[in-house]
Tab-separated table of C-alpha atoms in Angstrom:
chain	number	residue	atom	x	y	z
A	140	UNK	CA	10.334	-17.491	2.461
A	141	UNK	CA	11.509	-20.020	4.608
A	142	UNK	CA	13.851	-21.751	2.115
A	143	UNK	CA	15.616	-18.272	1.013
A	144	UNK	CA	16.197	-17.793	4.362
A	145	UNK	CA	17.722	-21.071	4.973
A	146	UNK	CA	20.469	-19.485	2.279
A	147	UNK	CA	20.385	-16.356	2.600
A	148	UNK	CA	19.359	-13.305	4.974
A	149	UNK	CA	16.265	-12.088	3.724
A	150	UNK	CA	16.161	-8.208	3.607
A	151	UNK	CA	12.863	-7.751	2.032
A	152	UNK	CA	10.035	-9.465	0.074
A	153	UNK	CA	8.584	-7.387	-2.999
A	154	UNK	CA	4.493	-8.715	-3.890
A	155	UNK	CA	1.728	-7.420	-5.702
A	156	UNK	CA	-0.271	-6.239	-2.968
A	157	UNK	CA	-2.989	-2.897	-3.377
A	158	UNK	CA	-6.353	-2.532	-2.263
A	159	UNK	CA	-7.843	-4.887	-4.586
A	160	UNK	CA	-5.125	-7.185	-4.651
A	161	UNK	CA	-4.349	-8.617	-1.271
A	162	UNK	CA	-2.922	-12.161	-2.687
A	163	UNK	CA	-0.049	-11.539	-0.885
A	164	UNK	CA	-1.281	-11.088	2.332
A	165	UNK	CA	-0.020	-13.971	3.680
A	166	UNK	CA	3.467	-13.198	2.181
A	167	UNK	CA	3.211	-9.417	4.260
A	168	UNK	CA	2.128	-11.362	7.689
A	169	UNK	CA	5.345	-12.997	7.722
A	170	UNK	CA	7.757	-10.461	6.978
A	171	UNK	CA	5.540	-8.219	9.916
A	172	UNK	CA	5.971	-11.786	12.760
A	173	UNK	CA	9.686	-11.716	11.405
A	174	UNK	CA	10.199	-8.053	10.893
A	175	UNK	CA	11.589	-8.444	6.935
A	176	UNK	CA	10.835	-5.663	5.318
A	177	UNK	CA	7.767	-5.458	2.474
A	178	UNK	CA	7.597	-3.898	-0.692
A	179	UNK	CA	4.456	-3.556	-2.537
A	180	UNK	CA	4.392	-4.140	-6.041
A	181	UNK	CA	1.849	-2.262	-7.990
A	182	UNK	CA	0.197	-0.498	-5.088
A	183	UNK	CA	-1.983	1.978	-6.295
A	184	UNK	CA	-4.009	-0.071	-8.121
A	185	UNK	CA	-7.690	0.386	-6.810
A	186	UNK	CA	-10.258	-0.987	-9.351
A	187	UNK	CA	-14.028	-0.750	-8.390
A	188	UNK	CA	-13.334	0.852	-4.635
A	189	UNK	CA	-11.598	3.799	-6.774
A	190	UNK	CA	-14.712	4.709	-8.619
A	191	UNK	CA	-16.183	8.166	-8.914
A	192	UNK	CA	-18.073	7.941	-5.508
A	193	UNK	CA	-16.625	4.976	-4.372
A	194	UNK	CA	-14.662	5.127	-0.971
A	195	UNK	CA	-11.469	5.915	-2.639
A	196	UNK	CA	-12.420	8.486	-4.437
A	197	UNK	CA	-14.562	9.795	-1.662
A	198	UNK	CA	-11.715	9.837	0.968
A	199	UNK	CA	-9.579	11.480	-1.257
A	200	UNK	CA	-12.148	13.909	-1.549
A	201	UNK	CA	-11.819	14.556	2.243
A	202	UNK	CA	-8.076	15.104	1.924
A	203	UNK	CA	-8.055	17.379	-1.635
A	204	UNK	CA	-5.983	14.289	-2.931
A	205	UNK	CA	-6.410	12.325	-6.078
A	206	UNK	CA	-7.351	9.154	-5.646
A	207	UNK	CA	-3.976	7.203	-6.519
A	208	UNK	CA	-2.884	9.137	-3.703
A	209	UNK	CA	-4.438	7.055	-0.829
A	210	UNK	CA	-2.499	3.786	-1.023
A	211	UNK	CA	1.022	5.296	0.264
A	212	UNK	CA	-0.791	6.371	3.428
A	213	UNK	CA	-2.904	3.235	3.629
A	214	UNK	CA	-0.231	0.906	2.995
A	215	UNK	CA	1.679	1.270	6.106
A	216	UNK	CA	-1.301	1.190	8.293
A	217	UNK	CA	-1.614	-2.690	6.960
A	218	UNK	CA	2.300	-3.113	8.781
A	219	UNK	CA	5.180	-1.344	10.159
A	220	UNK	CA	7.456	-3.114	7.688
A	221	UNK	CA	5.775	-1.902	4.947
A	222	UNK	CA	8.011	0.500	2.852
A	223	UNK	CA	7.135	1.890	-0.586
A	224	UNK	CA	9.491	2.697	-3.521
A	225	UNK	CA	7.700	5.054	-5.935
A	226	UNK	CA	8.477	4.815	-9.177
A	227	UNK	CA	7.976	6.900	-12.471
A	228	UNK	CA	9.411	8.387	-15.327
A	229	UNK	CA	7.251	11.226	-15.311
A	230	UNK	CA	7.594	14.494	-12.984
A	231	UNK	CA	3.946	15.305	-12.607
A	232	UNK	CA	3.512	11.339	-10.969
A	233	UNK	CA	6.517	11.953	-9.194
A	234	UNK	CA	5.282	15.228	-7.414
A	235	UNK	CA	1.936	13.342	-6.953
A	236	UNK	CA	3.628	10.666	-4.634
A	237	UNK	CA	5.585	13.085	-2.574
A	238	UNK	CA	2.454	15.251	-1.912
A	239	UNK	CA	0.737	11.804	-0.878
A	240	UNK	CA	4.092	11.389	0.977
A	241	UNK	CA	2.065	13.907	3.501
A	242	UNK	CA	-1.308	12.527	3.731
A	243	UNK	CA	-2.545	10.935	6.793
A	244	UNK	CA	-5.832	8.414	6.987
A	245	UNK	CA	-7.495	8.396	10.238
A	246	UNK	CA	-8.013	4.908	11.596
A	247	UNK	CA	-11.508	4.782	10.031
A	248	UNK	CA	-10.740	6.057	6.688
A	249	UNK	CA	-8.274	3.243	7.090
A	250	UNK	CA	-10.581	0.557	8.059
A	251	UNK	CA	-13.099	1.944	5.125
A	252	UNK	CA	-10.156	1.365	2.478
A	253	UNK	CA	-9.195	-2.056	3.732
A	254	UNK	CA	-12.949	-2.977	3.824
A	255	UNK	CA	-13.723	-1.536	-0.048
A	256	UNK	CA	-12.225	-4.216	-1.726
């Protein structure tokens, strides 16, 4: 990061980064101390936490959600510059993300995600 931005202003940084995949952490940590904006690649992806009766599932339960529907209201409890760019070719995902649009994790169901993995 710090040699594009000796080049160029850095807008945003795009990672893998989900529940299971938090390589990238250090990558989000320093666009939230320098307020660059990050966009996670591949978010939904849940693995074992998303198993029937695993907390994934279990939360989204809770909230009459599926459970690819809990990452774009966990992901922007992780940081403020967190912003998400659904994508799909197909209308029934598409209506799925803007109903998850709506969802909101209480700071425990939070804490319970982040801890899953």
């Amino acid at each position: 990061m710090e040699q594009a931005r000796a080049v160029a202003e850095v807008a945003t940084a795009q990672n893998r980064y989900n529940l299971t995949d938090r390589g990238s952490a250090d990558v989000l940590e320093y666009c939230t101390r320098h307020g660059i904006g990050f966009i996670p690649w591949a978010p939904v992806a849940a693995g074992e936490p998303d198993r029937t009766g695993g907390p994934v599932d279990r939360i989204a339960t809770t909230h009459h959600a599926a459970p690819s529907q809990m990452a774009p209201p966990w992901l922007p409890a992780r940081s403020q510059v967190v912003r998400r760019i659904p994508g799909t070719s197909k209308v029934a995902h598409l209506e799925e993300n803007l109903a998850a649009a709506t969802l909101r994790l209480s700071d425990a169901e939070s804490d319970e995600l982040t801890a899953a993995a």
